[in-house]
Short mmCIF file of C-alpha atoms and ligand atoms in Angstrom, two decimals:
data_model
loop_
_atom_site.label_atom_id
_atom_site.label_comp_id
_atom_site.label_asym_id
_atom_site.label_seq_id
_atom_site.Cartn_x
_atom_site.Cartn_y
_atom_site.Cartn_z
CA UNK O 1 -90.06 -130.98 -68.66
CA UNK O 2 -87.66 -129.60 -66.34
CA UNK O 3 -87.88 -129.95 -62.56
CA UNK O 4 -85.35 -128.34 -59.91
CA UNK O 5 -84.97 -130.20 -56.76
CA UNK O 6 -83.52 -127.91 -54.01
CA UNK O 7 -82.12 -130.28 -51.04
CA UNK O 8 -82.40 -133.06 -54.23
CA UNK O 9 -79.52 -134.96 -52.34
CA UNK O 10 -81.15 -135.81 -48.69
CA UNK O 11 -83.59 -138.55 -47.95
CA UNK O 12 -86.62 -137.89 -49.22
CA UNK O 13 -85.03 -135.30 -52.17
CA UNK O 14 -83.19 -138.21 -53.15
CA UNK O 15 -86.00 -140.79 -53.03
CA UNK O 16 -88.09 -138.55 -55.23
CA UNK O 17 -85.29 -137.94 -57.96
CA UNK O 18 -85.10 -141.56 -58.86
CA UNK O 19 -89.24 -141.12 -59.45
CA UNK O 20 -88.65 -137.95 -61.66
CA UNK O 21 -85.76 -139.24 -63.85
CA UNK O 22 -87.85 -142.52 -64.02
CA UNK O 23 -90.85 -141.03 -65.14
CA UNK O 24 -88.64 -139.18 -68.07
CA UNK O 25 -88.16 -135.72 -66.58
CA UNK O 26 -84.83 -133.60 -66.54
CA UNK O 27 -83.80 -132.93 -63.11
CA UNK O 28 -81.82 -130.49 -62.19
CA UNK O 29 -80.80 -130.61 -58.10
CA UNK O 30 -79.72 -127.43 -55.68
CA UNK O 31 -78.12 -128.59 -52.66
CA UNK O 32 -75.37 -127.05 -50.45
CA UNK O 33 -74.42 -130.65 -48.89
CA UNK O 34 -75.30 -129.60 -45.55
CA UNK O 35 -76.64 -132.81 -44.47
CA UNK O 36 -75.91 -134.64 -47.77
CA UNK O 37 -73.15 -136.20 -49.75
CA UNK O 38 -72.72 -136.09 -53.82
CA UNK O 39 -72.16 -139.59 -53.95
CA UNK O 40 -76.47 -140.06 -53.08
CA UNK O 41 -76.86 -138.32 -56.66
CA UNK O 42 -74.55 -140.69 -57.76
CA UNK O 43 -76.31 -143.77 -56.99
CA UNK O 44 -79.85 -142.00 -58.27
CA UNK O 45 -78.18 -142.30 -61.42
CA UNK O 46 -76.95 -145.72 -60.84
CA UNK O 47 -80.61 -146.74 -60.27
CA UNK O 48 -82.42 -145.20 -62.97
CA UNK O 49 -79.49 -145.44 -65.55
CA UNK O 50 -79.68 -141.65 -66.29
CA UNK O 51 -78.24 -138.52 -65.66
CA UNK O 52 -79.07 -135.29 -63.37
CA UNK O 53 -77.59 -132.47 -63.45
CA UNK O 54 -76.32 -131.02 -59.85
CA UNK O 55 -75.14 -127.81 -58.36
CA UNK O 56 -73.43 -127.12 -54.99
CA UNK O 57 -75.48 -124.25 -54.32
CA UNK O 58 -76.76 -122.48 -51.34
CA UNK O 59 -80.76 -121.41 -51.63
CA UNK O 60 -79.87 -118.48 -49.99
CA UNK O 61 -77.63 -117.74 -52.83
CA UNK O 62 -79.69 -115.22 -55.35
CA UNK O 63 -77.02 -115.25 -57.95
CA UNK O 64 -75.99 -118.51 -57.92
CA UNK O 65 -79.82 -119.41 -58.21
CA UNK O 66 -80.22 -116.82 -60.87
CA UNK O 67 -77.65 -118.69 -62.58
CA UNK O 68 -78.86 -121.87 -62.55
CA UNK O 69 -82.62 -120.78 -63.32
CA UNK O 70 -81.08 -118.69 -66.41
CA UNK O 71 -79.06 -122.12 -67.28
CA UNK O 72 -81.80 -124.44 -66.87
CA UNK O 73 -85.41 -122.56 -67.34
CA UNK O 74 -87.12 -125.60 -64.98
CA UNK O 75 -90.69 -125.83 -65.34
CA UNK O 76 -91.14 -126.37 -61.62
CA UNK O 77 -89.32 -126.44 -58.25
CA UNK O 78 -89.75 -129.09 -55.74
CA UNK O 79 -88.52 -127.22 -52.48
CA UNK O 80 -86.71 -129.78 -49.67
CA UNK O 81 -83.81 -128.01 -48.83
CA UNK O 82 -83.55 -127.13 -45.14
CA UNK O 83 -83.07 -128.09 -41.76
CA UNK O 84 -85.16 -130.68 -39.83
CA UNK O 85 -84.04 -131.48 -36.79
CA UNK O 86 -86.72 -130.28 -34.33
CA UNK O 87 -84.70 -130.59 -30.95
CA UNK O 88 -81.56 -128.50 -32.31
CA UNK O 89 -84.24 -125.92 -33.82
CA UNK O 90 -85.08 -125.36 -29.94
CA UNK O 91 -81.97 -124.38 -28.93
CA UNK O 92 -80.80 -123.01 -32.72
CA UNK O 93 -83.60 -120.94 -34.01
CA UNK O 94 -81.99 -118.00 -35.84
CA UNK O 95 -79.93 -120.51 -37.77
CA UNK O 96 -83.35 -122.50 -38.81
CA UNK O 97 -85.30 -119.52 -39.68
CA UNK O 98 -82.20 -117.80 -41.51
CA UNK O 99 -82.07 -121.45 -43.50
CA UNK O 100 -85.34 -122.26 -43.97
CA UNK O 101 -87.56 -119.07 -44.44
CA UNK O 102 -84.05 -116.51 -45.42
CA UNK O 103 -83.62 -119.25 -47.76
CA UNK O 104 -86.84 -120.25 -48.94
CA UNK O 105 -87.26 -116.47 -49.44
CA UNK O 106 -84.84 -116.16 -51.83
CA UNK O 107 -85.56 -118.92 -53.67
CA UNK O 108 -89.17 -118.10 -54.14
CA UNK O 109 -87.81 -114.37 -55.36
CA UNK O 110 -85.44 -116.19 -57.76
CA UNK O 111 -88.78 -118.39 -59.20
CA UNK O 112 -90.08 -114.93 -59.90
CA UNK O 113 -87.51 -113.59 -61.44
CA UNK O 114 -87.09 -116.42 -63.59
CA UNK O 115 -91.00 -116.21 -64.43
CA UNK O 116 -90.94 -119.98 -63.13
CA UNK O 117 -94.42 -120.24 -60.46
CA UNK O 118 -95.29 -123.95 -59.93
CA UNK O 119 -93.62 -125.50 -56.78
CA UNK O 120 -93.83 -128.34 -54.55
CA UNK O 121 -93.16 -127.65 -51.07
CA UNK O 122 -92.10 -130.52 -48.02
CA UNK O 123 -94.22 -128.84 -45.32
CA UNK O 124 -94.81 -131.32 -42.35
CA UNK O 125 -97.59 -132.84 -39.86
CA UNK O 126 -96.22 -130.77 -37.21
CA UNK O 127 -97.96 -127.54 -38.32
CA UNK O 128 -101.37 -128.93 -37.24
CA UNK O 129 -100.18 -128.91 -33.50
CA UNK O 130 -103.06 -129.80 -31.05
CA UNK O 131 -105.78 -130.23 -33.20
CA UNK O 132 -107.91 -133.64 -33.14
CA UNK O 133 -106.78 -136.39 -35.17
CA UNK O 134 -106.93 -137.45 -37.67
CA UNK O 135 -105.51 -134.32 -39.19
CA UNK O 136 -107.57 -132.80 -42.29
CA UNK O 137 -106.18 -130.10 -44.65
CA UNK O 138 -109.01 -127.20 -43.80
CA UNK O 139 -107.77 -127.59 -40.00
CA UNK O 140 -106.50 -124.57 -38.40
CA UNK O 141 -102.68 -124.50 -38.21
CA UNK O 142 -100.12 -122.82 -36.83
CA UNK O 143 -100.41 -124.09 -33.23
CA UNK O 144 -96.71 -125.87 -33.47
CA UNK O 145 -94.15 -126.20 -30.54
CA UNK O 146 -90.99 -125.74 -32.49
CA UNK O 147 -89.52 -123.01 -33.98
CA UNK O 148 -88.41 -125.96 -37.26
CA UNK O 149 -92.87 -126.41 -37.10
CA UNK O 150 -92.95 -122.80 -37.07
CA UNK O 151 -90.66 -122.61 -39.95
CA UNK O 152 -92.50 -125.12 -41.39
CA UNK O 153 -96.07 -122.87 -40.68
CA UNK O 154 -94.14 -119.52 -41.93
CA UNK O 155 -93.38 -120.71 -45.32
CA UNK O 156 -96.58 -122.21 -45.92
CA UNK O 157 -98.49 -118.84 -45.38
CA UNK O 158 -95.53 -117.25 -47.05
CA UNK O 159 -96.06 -118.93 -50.43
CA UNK O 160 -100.11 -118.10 -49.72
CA UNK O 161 -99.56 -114.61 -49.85
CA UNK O 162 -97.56 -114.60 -52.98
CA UNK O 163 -100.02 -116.71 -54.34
CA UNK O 164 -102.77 -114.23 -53.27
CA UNK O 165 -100.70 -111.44 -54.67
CA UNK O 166 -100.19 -113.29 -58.38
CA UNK O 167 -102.96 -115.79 -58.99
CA UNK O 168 -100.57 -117.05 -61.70
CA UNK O 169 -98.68 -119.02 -59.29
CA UNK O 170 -99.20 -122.70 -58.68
CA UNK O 171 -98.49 -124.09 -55.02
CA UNK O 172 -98.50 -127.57 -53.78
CA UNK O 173 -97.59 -127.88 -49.83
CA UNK O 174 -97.33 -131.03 -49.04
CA UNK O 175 -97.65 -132.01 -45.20
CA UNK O 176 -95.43 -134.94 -44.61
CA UNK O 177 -96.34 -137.34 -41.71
CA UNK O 178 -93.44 -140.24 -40.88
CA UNK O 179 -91.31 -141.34 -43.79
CA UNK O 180 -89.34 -144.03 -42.91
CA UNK O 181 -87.82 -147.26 -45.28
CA UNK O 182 -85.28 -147.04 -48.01
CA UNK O 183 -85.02 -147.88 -51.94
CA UNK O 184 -85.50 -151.22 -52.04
CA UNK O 185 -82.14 -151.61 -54.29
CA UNK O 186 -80.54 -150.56 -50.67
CA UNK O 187 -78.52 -147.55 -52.62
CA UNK O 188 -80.04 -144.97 -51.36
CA UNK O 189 -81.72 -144.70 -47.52
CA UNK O 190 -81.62 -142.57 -44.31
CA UNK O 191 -78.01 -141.74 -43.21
CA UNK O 192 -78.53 -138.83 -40.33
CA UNK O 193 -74.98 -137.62 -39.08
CA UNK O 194 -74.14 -138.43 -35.34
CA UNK O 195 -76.68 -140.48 -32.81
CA UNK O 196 -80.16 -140.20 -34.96
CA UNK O 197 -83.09 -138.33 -33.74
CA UNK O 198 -85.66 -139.93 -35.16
CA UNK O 199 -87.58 -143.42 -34.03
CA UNK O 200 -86.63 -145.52 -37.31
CA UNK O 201 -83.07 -144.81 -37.96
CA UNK O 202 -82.02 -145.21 -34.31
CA UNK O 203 -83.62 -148.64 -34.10
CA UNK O 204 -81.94 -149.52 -37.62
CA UNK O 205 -78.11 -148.44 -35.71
CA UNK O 206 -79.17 -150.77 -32.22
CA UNK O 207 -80.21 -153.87 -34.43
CA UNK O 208 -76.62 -153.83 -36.65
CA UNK O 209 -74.89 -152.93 -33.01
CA UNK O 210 -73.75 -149.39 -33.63
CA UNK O 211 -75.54 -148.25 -30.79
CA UNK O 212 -77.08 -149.99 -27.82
CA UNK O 213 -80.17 -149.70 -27.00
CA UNK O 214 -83.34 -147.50 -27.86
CA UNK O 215 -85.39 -145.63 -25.55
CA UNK O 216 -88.81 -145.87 -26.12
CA UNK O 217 -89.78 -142.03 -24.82
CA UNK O 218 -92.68 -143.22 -22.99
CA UNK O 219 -94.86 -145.85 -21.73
CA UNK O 220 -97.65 -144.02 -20.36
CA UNK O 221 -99.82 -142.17 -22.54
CA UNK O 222 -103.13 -143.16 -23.02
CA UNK O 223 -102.89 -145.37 -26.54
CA UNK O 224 -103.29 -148.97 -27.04
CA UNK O 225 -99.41 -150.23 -25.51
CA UNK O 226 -99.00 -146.47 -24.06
CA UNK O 227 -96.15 -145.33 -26.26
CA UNK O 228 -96.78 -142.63 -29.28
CA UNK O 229 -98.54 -143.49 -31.92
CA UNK O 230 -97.85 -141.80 -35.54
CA UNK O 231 -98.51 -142.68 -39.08
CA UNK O 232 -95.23 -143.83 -41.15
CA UNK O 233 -95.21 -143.60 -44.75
CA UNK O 234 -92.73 -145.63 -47.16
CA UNK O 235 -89.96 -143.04 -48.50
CA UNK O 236 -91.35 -144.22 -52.34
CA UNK O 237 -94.70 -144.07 -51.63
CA UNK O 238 -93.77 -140.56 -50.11
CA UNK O 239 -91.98 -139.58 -53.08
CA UNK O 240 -94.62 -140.99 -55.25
CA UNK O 241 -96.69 -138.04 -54.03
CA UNK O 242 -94.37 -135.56 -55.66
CA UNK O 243 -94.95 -137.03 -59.17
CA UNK O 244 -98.34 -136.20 -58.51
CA UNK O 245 -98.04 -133.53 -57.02
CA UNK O 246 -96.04 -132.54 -60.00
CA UNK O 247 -98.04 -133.30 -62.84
CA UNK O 248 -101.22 -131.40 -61.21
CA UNK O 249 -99.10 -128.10 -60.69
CA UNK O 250 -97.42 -128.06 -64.54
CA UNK O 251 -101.41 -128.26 -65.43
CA UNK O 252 -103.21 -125.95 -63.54
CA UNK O 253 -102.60 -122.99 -60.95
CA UNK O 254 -103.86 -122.69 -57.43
CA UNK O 255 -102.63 -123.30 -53.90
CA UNK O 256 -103.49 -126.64 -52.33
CA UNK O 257 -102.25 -128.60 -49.47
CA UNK O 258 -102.35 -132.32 -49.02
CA UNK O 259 -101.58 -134.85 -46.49
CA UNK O 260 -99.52 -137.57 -47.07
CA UNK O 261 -99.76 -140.36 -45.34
CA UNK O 262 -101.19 -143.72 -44.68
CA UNK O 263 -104.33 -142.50 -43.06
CA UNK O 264 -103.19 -145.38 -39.94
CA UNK O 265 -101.58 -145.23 -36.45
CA UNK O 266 -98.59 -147.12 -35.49
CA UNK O 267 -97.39 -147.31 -31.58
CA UNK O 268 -93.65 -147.37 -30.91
CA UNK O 269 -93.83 -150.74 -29.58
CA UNK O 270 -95.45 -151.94 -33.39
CA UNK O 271 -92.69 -150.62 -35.18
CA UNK O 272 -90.12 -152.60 -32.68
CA UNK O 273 -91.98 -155.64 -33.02
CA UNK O 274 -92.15 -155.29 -36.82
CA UNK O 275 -88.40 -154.46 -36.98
CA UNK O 276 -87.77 -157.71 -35.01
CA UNK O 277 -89.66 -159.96 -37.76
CA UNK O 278 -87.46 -158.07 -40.24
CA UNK O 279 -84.10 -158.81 -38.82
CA UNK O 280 -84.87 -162.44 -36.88
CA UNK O 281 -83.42 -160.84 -33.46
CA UNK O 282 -84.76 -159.14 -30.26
CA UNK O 283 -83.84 -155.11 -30.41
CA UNK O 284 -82.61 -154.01 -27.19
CA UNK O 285 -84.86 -151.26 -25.66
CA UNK O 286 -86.52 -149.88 -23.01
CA UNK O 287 -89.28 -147.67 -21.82
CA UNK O 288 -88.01 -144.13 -20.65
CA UNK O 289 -89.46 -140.88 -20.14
CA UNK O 290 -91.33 -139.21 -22.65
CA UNK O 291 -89.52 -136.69 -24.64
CA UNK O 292 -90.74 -133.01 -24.26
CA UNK O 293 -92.74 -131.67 -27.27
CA UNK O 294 -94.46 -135.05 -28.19
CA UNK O 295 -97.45 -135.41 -29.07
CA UNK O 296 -99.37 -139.03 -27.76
CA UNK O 297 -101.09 -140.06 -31.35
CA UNK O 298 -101.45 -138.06 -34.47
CA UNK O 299 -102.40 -139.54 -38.12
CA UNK O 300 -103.61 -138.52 -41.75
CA UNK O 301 -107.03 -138.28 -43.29
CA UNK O 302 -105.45 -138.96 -46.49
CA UNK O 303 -108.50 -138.77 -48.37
CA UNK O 304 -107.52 -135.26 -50.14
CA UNK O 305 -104.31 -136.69 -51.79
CA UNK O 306 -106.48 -139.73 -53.03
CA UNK O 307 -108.86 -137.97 -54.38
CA UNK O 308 -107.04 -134.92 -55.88
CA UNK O 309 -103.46 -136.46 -56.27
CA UNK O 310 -104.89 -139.69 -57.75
CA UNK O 311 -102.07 -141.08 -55.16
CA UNK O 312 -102.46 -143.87 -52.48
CA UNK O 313 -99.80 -145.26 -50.10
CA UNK O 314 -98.93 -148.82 -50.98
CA UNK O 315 -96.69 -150.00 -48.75
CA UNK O 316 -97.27 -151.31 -45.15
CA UNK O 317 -94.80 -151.24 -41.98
CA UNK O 318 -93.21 -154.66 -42.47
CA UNK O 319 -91.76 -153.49 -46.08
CA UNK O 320 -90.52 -150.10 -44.57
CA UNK O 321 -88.59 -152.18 -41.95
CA UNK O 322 -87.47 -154.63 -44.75
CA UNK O 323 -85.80 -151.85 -46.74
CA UNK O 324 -84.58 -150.06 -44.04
CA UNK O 325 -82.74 -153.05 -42.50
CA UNK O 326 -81.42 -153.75 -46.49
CA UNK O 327 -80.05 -150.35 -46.58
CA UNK O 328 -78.40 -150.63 -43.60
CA UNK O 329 -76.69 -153.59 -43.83
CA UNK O 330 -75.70 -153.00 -47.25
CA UNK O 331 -73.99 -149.93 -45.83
CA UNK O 332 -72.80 -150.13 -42.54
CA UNK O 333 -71.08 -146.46 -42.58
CA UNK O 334 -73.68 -144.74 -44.43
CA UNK O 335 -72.92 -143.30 -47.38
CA UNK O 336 -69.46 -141.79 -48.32
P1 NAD K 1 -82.44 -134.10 -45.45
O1 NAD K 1 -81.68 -133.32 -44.44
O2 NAD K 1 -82.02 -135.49 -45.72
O3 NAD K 1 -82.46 -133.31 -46.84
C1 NAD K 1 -82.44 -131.91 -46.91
C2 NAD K 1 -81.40 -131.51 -47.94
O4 NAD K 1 -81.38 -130.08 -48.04
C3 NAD K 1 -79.98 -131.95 -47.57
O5 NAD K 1 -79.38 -132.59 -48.66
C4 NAD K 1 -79.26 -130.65 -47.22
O6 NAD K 1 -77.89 -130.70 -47.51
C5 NAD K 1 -80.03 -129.65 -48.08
N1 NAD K 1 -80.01 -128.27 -47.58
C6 NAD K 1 -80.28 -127.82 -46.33
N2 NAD K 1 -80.16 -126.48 -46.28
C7 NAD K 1 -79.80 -126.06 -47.52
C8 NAD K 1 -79.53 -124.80 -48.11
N3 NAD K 1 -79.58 -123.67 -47.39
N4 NAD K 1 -79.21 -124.75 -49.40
C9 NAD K 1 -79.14 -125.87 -50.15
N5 NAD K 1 -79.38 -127.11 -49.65
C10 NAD K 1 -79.71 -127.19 -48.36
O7 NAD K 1 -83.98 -134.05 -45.01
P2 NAD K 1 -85.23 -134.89 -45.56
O8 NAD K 1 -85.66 -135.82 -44.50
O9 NAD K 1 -84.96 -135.38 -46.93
O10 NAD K 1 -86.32 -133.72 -45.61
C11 NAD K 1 -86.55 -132.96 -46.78
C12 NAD K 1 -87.58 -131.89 -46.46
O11 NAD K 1 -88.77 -132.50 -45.96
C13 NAD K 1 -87.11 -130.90 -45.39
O12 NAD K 1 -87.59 -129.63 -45.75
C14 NAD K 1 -87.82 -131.40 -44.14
O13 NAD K 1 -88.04 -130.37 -43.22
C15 NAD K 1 -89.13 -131.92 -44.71
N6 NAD K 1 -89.79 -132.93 -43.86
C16 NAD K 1 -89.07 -134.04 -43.48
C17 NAD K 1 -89.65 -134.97 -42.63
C18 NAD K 1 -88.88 -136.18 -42.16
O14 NAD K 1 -89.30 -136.81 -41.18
N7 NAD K 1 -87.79 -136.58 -42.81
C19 NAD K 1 -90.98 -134.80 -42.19
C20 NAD K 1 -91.68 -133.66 -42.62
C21 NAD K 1 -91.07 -132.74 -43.47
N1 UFG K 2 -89.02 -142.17 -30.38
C1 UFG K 2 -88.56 -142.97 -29.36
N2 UFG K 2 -87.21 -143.11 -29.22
C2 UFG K 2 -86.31 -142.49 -30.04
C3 UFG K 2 -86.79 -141.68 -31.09
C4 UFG K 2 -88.17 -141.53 -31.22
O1 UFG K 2 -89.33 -143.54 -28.60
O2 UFG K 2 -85.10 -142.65 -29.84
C5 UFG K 2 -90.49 -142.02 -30.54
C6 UFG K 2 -90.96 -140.58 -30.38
O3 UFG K 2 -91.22 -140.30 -29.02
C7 UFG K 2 -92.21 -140.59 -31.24
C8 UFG K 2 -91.91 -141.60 -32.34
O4 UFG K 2 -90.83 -142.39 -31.84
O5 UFG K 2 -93.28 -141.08 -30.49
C9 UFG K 2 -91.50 -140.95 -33.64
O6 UFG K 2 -90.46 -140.02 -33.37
P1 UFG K 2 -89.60 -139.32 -34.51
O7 UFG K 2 -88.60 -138.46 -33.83
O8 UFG K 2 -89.11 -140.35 -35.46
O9 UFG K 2 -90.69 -138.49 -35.29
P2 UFG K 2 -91.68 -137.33 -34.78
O10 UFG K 2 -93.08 -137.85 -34.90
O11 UFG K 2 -91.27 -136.80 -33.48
O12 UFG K 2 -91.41 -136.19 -35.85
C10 UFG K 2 -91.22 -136.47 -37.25
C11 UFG K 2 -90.19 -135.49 -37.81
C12 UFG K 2 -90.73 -134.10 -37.75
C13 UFG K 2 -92.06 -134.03 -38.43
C14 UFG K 2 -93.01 -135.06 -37.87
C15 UFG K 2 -94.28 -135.09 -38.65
O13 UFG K 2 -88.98 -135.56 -37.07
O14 UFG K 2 -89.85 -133.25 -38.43
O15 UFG K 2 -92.41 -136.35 -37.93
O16 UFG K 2 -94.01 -135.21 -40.00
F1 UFG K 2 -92.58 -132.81 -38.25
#
């Protein structure tokens, strides 16, 4: 079996190759290096000791794509290519929805064309918004304070009107809480460009002295220490739930979404703390203002995913901060 991995050379596209090729499928990766370099497929194949093929392709290339689907004839499509960060999608938007639903778009038409209808798509836990937590798949969604949510919210209600339209189709959205932690070979990990956005990769660049100090965005809100609480989720274990996610959609057809997380609520402060056992040293931080858009606490009911998926997250916070530390040590600069 064939599997095309658009975005196949970021974090979690990466992560999830190594699963594929390690479970015995062909994979066949899409990415335009945006926010990626070559050498992370490189080092997929240096941990799994075999080969993927790659393309530097655009997804809002139709001919290229039609190319590589005429090339290839994958089976199915795991869909992470696009952009993420949800502060430059404020003040960006036309570029984010021209990237992620232009492109997502044209991929889908190219699946079509190519009479290939089983996909895997990274949606997020930022399309369920407002509601009360923990967050269940037959929520109402939509209610998201981004336009990259929104983009996120777009394409999932994009793919259910295809799938409305052609029953053949087979859809699996997957809704993402906080992946954070590395391979634990230290190869392959989080390397944002510039001063990172998110919580786990800033802390990781103030503990090897690259920047610092962190700013926890708020001490005030009404959880246990009074900073945010969220559920983080192990990069494998994440990618783990594609394999699974996988396997159902070669079998069947349908349009299902799952969350994936750990079903538990981390503050701020516990991921700190944990980082500190990790690496033996205090982290410099303190407590700032909150950032705008936050949300105070939101987690998975995972209970779909385990039941469905036949997938469980294994690993807990200490072994996320353990392989995120090894990958940055083991590469100071990132990845080149
Ligand atoms: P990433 O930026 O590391 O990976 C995305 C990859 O897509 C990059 O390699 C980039 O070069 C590529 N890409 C972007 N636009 C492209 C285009 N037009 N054509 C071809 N390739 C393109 O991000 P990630 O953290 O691995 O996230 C993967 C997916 O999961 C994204 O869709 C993201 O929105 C979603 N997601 C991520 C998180 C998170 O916290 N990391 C949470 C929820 C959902
Ligand atoms: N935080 C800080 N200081 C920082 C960075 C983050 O205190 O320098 C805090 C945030 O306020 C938040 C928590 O750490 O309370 C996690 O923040 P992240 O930016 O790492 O993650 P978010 O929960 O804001 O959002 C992430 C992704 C979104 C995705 C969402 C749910 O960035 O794309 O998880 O999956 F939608």
């Amino acid at each position: 079996m064939t599997i095309l991995v658009t975005g196949g050379a970021g974090y979690i596209g990466s992560h999830t190759c190594v699963e594929l090729l390690n479970a015995g499928y062909e994979v066949v990766v899409v990415d335009n290096y945006y926010n990626s370099v070559p050498a992370v497929l490189d080092r997929v194949e240096q941990i799994t000791g075999k080969k993927l093929k790659s393309y530097d392709c655009d997804i809002r290339d139709r001919e290229g794509l039609d190319k590589i689907f005429a090339e290839n004839k994958p089976d199915a499509v795991i869909h992470f290519a696009g952009l993420k960060a949800v502060g430059e999608s404020a003040k960006l938007p036309l570029l984010y929805y021209e990237n992620n639903i232009s492109g997502s778009v044209t991929l889908f038409e190219a699946m079509e064309a190519a009479n290939c209808k089983k996909i895997v798509f990274s949606s997020s836990a930022t399309v369920y918004g407002n509601n009360p937590i923990p967050y269940k798949e037959d929520m109402i969604t939509g209610d998201v304070s981004s336009p990259y949510g929104r983009t996120k919210h777009f394409i999932e209600k994009i793919l259910g009107d295809v799938y409305a339209a052609d029953n053949s189709w087979s859809v699996s959205l997957l809704r993402y809480f906080n992946p954070i932690g590395a391979h634990e070979s230290g190869l392959i990990g989080e390397d944002p460009n510039g001063i990172p956005n998110n919580l786990m990769p800033y802390i990781s660049r103030v503990a090897i002295g690259k920047l610092e100090k962190l700013t926890v965005f708020g001490g005030d809100y009404e959880t246990k220490d009074g900073t945010c609480i969220r559920d983080y989720i192990h990069v494998v274990d994440l990618a783990k739930a594609h394999l699974c996610a996988v396997k159902k959609i070669l079998d069947t057809t349908g349009l299902e979404a799952y969350n994936i997380g750990n079903g538990k609520g981390y503050s701020v402060l516990d991921i700190v703390h944990a980082f500190e056992k990790v690496t033996g040293k205090p982290l410099n931080y303190v407590i700032g203002a909150r950032r705008e858009g936050d949300l105070p606490a939101f987690y998975a009911d995972a209970t779909k995913a385990n039941k469905e998926l036949g997938w469980t997250a294994k690993y807990d916070i200490d072994k996320m901060c353990e392989d995120t530390w090894n990958f940055q040590t083991k590469n100071p600069d990132g990845i080149k």
